[in-house]
XYZ file of C-alpha atoms in Angstrom:
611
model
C 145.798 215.351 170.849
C 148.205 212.314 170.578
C 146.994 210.924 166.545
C 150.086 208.695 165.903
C 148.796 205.535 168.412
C 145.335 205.734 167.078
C 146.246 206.126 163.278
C 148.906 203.229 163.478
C 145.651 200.796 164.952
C 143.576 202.006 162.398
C 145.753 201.521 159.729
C 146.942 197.953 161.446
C 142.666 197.111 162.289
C 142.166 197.982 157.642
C 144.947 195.980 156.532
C 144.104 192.689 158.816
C 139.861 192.825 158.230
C 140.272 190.554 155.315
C 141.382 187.392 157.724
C 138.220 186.142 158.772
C 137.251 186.138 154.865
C 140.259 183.772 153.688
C 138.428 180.567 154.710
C 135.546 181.385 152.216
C 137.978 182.761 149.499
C 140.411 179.299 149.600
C 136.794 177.540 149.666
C 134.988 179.291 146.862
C 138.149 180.259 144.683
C 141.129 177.966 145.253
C 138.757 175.018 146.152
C 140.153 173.609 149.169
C 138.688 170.873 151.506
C 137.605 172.032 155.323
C 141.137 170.343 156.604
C 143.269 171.586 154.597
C 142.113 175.456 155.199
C 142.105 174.355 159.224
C 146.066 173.430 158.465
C 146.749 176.687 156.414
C 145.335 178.569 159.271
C 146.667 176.494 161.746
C 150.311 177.449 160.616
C 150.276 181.173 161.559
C 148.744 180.438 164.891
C 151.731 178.075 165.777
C 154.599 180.492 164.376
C 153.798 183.232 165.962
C 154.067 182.246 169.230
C 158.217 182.276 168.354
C 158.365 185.223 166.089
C 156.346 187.636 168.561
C 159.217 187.223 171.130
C 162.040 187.352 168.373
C 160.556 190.255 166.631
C 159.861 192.505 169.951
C 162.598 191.296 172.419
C 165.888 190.312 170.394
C 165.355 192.622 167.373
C 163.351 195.709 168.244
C 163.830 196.554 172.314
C 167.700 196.703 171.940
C 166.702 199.419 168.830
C 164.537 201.444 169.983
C 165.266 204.156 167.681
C 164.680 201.609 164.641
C 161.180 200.827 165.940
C 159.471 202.331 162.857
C 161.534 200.975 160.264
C 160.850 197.139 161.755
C 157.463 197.570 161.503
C 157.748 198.953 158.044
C 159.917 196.277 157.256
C 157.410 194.105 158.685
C 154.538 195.236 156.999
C 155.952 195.077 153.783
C 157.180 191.468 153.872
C 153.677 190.266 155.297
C 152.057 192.285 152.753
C 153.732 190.245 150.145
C 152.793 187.101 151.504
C 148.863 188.305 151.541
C 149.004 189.231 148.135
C 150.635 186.335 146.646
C 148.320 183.744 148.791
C 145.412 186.263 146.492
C 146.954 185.650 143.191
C 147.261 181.935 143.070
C 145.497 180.373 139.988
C 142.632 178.659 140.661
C 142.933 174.676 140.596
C 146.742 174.842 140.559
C 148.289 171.524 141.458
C 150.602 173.557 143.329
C 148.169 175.910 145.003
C 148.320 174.572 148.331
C 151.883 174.256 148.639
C 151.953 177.813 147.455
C 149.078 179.273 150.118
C 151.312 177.011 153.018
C 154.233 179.151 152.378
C 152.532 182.464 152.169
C 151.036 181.154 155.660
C 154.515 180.934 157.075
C 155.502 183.908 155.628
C 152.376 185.307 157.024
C 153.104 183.851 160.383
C 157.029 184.800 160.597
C 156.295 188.904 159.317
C 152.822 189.835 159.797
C 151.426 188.089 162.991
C 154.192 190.226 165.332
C 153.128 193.650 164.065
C 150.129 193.773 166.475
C 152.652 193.320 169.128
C 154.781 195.648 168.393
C 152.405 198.382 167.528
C 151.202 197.552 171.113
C 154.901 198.291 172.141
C 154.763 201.567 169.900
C 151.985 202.403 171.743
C 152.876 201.680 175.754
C 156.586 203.625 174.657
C 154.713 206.869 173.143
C 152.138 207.049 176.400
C 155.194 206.703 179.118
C 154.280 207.314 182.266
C 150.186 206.897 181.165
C 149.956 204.251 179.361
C 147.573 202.777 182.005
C 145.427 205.301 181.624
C 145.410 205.480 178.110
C 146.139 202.212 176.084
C 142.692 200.881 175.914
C 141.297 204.021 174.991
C 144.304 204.038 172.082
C 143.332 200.415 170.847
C 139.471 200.932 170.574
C 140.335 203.297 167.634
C 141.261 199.943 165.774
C 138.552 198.088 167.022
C 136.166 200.266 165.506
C 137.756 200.719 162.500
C 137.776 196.780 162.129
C 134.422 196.995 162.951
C 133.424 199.117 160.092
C 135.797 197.171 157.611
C 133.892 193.676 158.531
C 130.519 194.593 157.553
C 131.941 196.501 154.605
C 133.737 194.038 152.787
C 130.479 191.683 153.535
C 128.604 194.097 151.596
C 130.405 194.141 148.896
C 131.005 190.222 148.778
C 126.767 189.996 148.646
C 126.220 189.562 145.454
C 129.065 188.744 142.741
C 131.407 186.950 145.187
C 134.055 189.406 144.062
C 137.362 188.645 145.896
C 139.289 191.414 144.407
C 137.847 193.704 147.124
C 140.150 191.950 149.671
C 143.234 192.819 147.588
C 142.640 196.410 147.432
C 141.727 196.270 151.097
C 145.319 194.325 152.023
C 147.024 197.117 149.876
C 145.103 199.832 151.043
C 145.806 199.281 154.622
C 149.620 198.208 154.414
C 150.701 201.221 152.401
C 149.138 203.372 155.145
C 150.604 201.367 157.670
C 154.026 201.269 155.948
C 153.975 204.853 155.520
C 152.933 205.808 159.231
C 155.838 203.005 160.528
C 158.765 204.884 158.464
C 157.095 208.949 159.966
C 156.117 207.485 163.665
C 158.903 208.410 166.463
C 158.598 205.975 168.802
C 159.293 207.811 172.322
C 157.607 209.145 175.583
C 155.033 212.204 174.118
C 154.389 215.225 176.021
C 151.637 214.995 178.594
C 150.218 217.912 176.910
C 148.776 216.115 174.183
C 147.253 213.833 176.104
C 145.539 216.778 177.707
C 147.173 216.391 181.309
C 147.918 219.492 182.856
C 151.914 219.901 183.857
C 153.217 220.577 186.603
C 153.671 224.380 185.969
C 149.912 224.960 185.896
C 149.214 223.672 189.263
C 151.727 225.134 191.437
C 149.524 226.978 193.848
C 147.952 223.743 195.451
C 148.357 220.284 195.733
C 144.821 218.094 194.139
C 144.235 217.141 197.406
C 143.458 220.412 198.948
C 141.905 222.641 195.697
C 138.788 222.228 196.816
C 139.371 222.723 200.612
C 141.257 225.852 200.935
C 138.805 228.723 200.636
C 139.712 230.730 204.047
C 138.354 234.224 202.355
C 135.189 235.891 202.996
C 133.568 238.619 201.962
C 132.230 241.910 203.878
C 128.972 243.477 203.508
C 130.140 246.885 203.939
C 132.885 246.682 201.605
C 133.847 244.427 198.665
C 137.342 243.872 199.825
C 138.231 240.232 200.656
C 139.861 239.808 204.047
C 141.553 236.706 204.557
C 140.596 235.662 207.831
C 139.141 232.488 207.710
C 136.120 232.189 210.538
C 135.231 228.997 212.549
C 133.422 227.159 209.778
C 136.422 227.417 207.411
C 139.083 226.122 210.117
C 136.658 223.200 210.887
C 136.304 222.501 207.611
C 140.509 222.606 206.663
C 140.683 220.373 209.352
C 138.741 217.827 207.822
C 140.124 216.743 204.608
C 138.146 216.539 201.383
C 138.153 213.785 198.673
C 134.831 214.451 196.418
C 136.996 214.655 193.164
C 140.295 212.715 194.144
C 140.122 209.183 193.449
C 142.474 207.918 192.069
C 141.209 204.184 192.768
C 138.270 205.041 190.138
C 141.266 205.481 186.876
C 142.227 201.772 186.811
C 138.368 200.409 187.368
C 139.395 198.610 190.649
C 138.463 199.225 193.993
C 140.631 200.787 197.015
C 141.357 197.709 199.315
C 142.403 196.098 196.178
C 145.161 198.752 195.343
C 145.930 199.282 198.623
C 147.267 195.884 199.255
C 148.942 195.297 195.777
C 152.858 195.192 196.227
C 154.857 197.671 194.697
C 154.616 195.731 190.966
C 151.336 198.403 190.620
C 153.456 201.475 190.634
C 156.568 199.968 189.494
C 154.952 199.603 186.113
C 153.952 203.032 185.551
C 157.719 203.957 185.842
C 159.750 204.925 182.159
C 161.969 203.603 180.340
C 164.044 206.533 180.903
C 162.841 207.156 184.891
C 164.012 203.385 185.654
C 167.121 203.143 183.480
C 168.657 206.310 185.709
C 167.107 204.652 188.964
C 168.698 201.252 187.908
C 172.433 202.967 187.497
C 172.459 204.770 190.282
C 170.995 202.344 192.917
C 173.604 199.585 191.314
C 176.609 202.052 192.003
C 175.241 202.573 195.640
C 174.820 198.714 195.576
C 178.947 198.305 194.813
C 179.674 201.080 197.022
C 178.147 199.341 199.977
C 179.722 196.179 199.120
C 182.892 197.404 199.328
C 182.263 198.903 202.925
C 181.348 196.072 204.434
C 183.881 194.144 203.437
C 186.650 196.483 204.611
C 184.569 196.672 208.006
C 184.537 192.985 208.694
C 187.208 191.707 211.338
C 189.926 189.391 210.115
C 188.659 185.238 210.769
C 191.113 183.700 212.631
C 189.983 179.492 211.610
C 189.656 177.938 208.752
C 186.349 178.219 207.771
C 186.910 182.070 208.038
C 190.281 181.913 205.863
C 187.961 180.006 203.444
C 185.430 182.417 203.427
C 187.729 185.404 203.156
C 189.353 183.367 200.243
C 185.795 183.468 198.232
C 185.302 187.094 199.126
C 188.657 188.083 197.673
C 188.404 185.991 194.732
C 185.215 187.123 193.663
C 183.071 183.709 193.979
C 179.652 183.518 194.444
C 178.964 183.397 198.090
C 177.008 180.363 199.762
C 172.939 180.478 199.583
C 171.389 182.253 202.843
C 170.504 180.100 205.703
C 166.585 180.684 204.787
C 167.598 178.273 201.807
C 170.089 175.696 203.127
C 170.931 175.348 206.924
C 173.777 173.574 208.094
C 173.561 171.145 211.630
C 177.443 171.564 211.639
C 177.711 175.917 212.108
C 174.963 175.439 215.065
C 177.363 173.270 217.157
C 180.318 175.621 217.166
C 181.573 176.327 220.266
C 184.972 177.648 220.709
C 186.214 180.762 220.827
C 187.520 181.281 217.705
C 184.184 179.700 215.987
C 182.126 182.515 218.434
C 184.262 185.141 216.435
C 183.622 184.174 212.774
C 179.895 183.247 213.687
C 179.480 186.891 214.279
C 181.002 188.278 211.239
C 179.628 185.737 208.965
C 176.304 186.358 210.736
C 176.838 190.269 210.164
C 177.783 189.446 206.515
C 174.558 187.282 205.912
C 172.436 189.396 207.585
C 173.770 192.349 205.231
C 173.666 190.459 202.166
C 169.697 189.123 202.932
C 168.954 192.476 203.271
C 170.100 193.781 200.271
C 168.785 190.884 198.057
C 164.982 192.039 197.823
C 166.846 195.373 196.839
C 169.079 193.358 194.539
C 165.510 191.880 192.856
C 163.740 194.741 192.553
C 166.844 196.652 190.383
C 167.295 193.390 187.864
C 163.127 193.982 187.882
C 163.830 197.763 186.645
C 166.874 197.085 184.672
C 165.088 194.826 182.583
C 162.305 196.671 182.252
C 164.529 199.541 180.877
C 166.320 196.935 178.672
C 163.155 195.527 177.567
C 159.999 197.626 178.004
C 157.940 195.710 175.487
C 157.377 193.304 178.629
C 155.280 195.547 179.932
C 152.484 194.371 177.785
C 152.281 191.442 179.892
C 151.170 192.724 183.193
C 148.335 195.344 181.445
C 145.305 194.756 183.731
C 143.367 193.838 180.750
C 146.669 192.662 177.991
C 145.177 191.204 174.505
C 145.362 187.893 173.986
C 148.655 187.354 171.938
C 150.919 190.195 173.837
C 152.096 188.176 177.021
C 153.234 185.055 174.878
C 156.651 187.470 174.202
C 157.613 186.442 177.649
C 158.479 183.133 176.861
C 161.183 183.633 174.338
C 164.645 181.918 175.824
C 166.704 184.873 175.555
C 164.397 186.566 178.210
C 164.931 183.652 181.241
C 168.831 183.887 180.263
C 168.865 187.598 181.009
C 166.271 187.638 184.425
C 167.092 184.051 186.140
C 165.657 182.214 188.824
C 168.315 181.412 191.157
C 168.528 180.317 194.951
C 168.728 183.567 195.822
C 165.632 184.662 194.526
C 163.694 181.322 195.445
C 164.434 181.767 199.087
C 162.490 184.922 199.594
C 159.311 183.004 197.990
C 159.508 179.758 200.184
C 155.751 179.329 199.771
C 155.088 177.089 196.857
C 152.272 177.645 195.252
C 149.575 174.761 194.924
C 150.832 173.262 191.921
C 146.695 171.737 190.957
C 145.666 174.850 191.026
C 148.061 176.349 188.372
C 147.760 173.596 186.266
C 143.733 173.536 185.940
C 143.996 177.163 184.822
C 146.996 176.965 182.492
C 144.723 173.644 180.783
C 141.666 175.619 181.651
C 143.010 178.444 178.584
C 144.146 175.630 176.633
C 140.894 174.294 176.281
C 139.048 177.125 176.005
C 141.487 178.043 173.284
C 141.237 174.646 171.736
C 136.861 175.065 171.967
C 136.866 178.446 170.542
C 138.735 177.743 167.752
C 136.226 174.915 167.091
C 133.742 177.316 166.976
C 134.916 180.186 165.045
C 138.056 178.725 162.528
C 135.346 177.476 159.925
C 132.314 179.649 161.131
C 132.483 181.936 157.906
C 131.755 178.538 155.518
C 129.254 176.784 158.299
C 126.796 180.329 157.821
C 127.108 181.167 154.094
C 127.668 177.994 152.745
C 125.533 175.284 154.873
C 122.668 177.879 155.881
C 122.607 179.718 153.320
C 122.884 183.249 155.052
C 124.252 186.422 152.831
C 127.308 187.901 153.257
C 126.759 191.132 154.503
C 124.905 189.071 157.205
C 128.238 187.754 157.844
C 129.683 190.929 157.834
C 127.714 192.020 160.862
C 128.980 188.555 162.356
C 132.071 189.818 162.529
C 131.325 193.465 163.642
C 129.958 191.332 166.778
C 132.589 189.840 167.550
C 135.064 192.574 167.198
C 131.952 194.873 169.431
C 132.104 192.133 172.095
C 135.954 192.370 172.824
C 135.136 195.800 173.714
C 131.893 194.987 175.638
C 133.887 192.206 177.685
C 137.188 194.404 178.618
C 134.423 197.451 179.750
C 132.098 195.067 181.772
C 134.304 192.090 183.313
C 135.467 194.496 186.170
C 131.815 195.233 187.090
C 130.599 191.249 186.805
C 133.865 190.721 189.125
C 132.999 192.806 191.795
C 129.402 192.099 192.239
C 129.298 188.973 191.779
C 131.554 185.306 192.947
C 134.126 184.659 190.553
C 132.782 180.964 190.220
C 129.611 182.396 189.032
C 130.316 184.350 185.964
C 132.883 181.271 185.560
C 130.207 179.263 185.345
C 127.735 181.387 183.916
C 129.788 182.186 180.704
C 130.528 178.131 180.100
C 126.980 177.364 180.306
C 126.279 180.517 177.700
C 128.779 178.529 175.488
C 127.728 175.373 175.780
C 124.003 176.639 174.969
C 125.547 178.746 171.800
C 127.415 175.243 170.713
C 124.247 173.256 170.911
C 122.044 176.142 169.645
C 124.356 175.893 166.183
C 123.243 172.200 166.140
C 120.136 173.150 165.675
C 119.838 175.514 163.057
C 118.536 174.937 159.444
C 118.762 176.591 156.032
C 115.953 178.291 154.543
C 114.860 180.194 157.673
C 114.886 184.091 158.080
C 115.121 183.965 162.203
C 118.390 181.920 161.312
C 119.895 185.620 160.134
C 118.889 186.884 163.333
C 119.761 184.605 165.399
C 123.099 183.636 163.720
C 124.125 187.159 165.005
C 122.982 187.000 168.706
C 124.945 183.399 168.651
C 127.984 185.000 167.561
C 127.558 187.869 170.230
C 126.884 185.845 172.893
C 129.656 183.380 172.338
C 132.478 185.605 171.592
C 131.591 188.036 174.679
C 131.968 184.670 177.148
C 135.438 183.540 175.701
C 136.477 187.441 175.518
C 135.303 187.448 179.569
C 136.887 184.239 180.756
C 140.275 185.328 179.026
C 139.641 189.068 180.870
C 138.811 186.522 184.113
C 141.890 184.779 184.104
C 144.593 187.143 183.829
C 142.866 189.262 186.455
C 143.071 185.960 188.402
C 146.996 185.755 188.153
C 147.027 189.497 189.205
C 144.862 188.660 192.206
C 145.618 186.083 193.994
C 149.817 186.417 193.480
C 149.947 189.560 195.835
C 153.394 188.352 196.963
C 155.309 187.236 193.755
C 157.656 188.952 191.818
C 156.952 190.352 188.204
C 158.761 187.662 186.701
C 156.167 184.962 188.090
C 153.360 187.233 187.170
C 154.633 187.711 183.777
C 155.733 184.068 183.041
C 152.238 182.192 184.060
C 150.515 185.151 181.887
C 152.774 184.106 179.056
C 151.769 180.560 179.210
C 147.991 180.987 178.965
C 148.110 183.631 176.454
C 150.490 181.130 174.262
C 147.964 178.730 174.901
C 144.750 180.288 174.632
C 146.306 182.032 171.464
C 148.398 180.041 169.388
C 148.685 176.553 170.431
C 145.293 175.391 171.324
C 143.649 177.436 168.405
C 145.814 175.709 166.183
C 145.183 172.208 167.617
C 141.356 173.408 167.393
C 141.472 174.906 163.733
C 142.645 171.433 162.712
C 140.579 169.211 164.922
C 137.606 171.010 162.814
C 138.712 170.119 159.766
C 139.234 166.915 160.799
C 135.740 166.806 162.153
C 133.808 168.691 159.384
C 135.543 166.479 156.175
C 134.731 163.537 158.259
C 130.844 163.350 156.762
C 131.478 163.360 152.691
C 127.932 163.185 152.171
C 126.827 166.270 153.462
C 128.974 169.695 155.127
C 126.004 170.375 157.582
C 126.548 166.885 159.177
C 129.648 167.772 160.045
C 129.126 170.920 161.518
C 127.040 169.150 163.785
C 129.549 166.661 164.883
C 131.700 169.861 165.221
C 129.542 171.736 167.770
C 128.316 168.440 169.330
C 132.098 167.495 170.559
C 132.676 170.992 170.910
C 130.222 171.615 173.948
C 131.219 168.278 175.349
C 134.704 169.455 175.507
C 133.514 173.252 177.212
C 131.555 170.780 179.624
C 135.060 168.800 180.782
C 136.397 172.367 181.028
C 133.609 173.701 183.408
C 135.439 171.012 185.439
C 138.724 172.201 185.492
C 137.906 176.017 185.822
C 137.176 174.823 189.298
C 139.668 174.704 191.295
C 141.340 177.460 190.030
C 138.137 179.447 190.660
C 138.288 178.970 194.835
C 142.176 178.788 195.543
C 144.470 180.875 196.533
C 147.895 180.845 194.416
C 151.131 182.295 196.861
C 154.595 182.399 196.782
């Protein structure tokens, strides 16, 4: 059994349980207005959507053998800054200035490490980490689970925020320690209980269950293998009962079967497509070189010129799918009949090898950079495809002519843009929601906190909930109407807040089933959108795939939460008089804003995006 994955999660899920109870400990203990916790927790949100690419692309990828000592180093910086934001003196004039720095340092060190554990995990799995990542992650989930309503229960009665320290320390010493002793490479499929290739030599899977061509005498107990009539008709006819292989990614067969080669080309290893990569690139040169001593020697001008650039090494001009020239189409002389034909020979070769050409700076960089692989999961977390976006990535895998003339299709640019502002709102809205939520139930209704402690087991039980049931709700049913259907569950849950009053036990309750409801419908729209990308661009590249996925996750994860977390505060300080007035204006603008973005989801709902 493969531990190392599921005991870095777990150790990752018990060191970052006490986040949802800062707002309530700079509220209670530091004494902080509503908008200036909404900045302080605004700042990580923003800074991480830089340090995740710097951390996991520029520093770690190139190192793979360092891997664990980054994320020790990581953890112990991050660490720090969680601690010292805990030991600030009450009432300090320099409190806040103090808890904004720990929030960059908190932003800069500790925000990546759930990437890059992520990465830890995807390089340890290999070849299965399609099969297996979820199943690796939920470990964590659960163990956050069980953290959330346990530090609520021991916040009930005394307010006692020392249990958050010795939770922070707890889990980052186990997490430092497990860093530094975790090897980050491909594991043997034995532990992850696949059988090898030496135990199932006999027969392929296909045919286990259809060769049987013995039977059995009465008058002896000998087995003669002669298969009778029966048996032949049924070898003829191939069996599938147990071989599906359709059923291991929750998707159905006409679906897979017309998916381009990104599918498989994912599942490849780091070390599988590095050794592809070199060898198809020397076969590349060595191909090259043929055709160039092949080709006849151009007797005008234009061919001397074009010889030139072939000798010299410049880059050659763009196929004729990109640019087209009236000039080469009214060539009629002898001479011009000659060169047509080799340059035509020498365009036709080089358009032929260019998809090849794409598909080994696809592999190379994969092999060069396998953390990117977190961004085209079928069902990624939130923060891991923002990595794509750092700079250093589009220097290393550009977009040139070449490329662009084998995707001629442009893709309708409305519909793009109403999904990438579709995440951006919904980002912006759930932040709304959930940045204060902690203060809105124990401080303006009054409920206890281990009541808020199952509030957050909820929410961390709907994540699960939504990645095991959005595949289900997107095959039964029109992808408008569980669009739809979730919005209007969130725009109920916003007004439904409005609503509620201190003093009342259904309030517990129903405070719970709030929570569930609304975190399962952003969890499901997220799930809904990046299966979206994955659907509809059947004939892009992995680079498009991975760079639109990177753009809603850095929106739906760190830029609109921010711009959310502090349109709260600005909302919620806005009534002096009373705090529950301005929760109210809170979940009153929120649901008008989830209403405008009902509206956009639209369009992005019924089109078709191509390239």
């Amino acid at each position: 059994m493969l531990f190392w994955p599921k005991l870095l999660t777990i150790a990752h899920a018990v060191a970052c349980s006490v986040r949802p109870y800062l707002p309530l400990y700079l509220s209670h203990l530091l004494g902080f207005s509503c908008l200036d916790i909404a900045i302080l927790m605004a700042v990580p949100l923003l800074l991480r959507s830089v340090s995740l690419g710097f951390w996991t692309i520029i520093v770690v990828d190139p190192r793979s053998l360092l891997h664990g000592f980054f994320m020790a180093l990581l953890t112990a910086v991050g660490t720090a800054a969680l601690v010292l934001i805990l030991w600030i003196p009450p009432h300090a004039s320099y409190a806040w200035y103090a808890a904004l720095f720990c929030m960059v340092l908190d932003g800069l060190f500790y925000q990546p490490l759930g990437v890059l554990i992520d990465s830890a995990i995807i390089k340890i799995l290999g070849d299965y980490k399609m099969l297996y990542y979820d199943a690796q992650r939920q470990w964590g989930q659960l163990a956050a689970a069980v953290m959330a309503v346990g530090i609520g229960w021991s916040l009930d009665d005394d307010h006692d925020f020392d249990t958050l320290m010795g939770t922070v320390l707890t889990g980052s010493m186990l997490l430092f320690l497990l860093s530094l002793s975790t090897t980050v490479q491909p594991a043997d499929p034995s532990l992850l209980g696949i059988p090898t290739p030496e135990d199932d030599e006999e027969a392929s899977t296909l045919l286990k269950d259809s060769i049987e061509p013995t039977v059995t005498t009465d008058s002896t107990a000998e087995l003669v293998h002669t298969p009778n009539e029966d048996t032949l008709s049924d070898l003829q006819r191939p069996i599938y009962k147990n071989y599906k292989p359709y059923c291991l990614f929750n998707e159905q067969l006409s679906h897979i079967s017309e998916e381009d080669a990104s599918m498989i080309q994912r599942m490849a290893s780091t070390t599988n497509l590095s050794t592809r990569y070199h060898q198809q690139q020397q076969q590349q040169q060595q191909q090259q070189q043929q055709n160039t001593g092949n080709q006849p020697r151009p007797t005008s001008l234009a061919g001397s010129e074009s010889l030139f650039s072939q000798i010299a090494g410049l880059p050659p001009r763009p196929p004729s799918c990109c640019h087209s020239s009236s000039a080469e189409s009214n060539a009629g002389t002898a001479t011009g009949d000659v060169f047509h034909h080799s340059s035509s020979q020498y365009w036709a070769t080089t358009a032929s090898t260019t998809a090849n050409n794409i598909l080994e700076e696809e592999e190379g960089l994969f092999a060069a950079m396998p953390s990117l692989q977190l961004a085209l999961l079928p069902s990624p977390p939130p923060d891991a495809p923002m990595l794509v976006l750092w700079p250093q990535y589009h220097k290393i895998f550009p977009v040139d002519e070449t490329r662009e003339c084998f995707h001629t299709i442009a893709p309708p640019q409305r519909a793009v843009w109403c999904l990438v502002i579709s995440l951006f709102v919904l980002g912006t809205a759930g932040a709304m929601m959930n940045a204060l939520l902690y203060i809105f139930l124990h401080d303006s209704l009054g409920i206890p906190m281990h009541m808020v402690g199952i509030v957050g087991m909820v929410t961390i039980a709907s994540e699960v909930a939504a990645r095991n049931s959005v595949s289900w709700l997107a095959h039964r049913f029109h992808l408008i109407g569980v669009v739809g259907s979730a919005h209007i569950t969130l725009i109920i849950c916003a007004l439904t807040y409005t609503w509620l009053q201190p003093g009342h036990l259904a309030v517990h309750g129903l405070a719970v089933i709030l929570q569930l409801m609304q975190a399962l419908a952003f969890q499901v729209l997220w799930l809904l959108a990046i299966r979206q990308v994955d659907a509809v661009l059947l004939t892009a590249d992995q680079y498009h795939r991975m760079f639109l996925r990177g753009k809603m996750s850095v929106l739906f994860n760190s830029i609109g939460p921010a711009f959310g977390s502090v349109l709260a505060g600005i909302l919620v300080d806005s009534c002096q008089t009373e705090i529950l007035l301005g929760f109210t204006r809170l979940f009153r603008c929120t649901a008008a804003l989830l209403i405008l973005n009902a509206l956009i989801s639209w369009p992005w709902c019924f089109s078709v995006i191509e390239y």
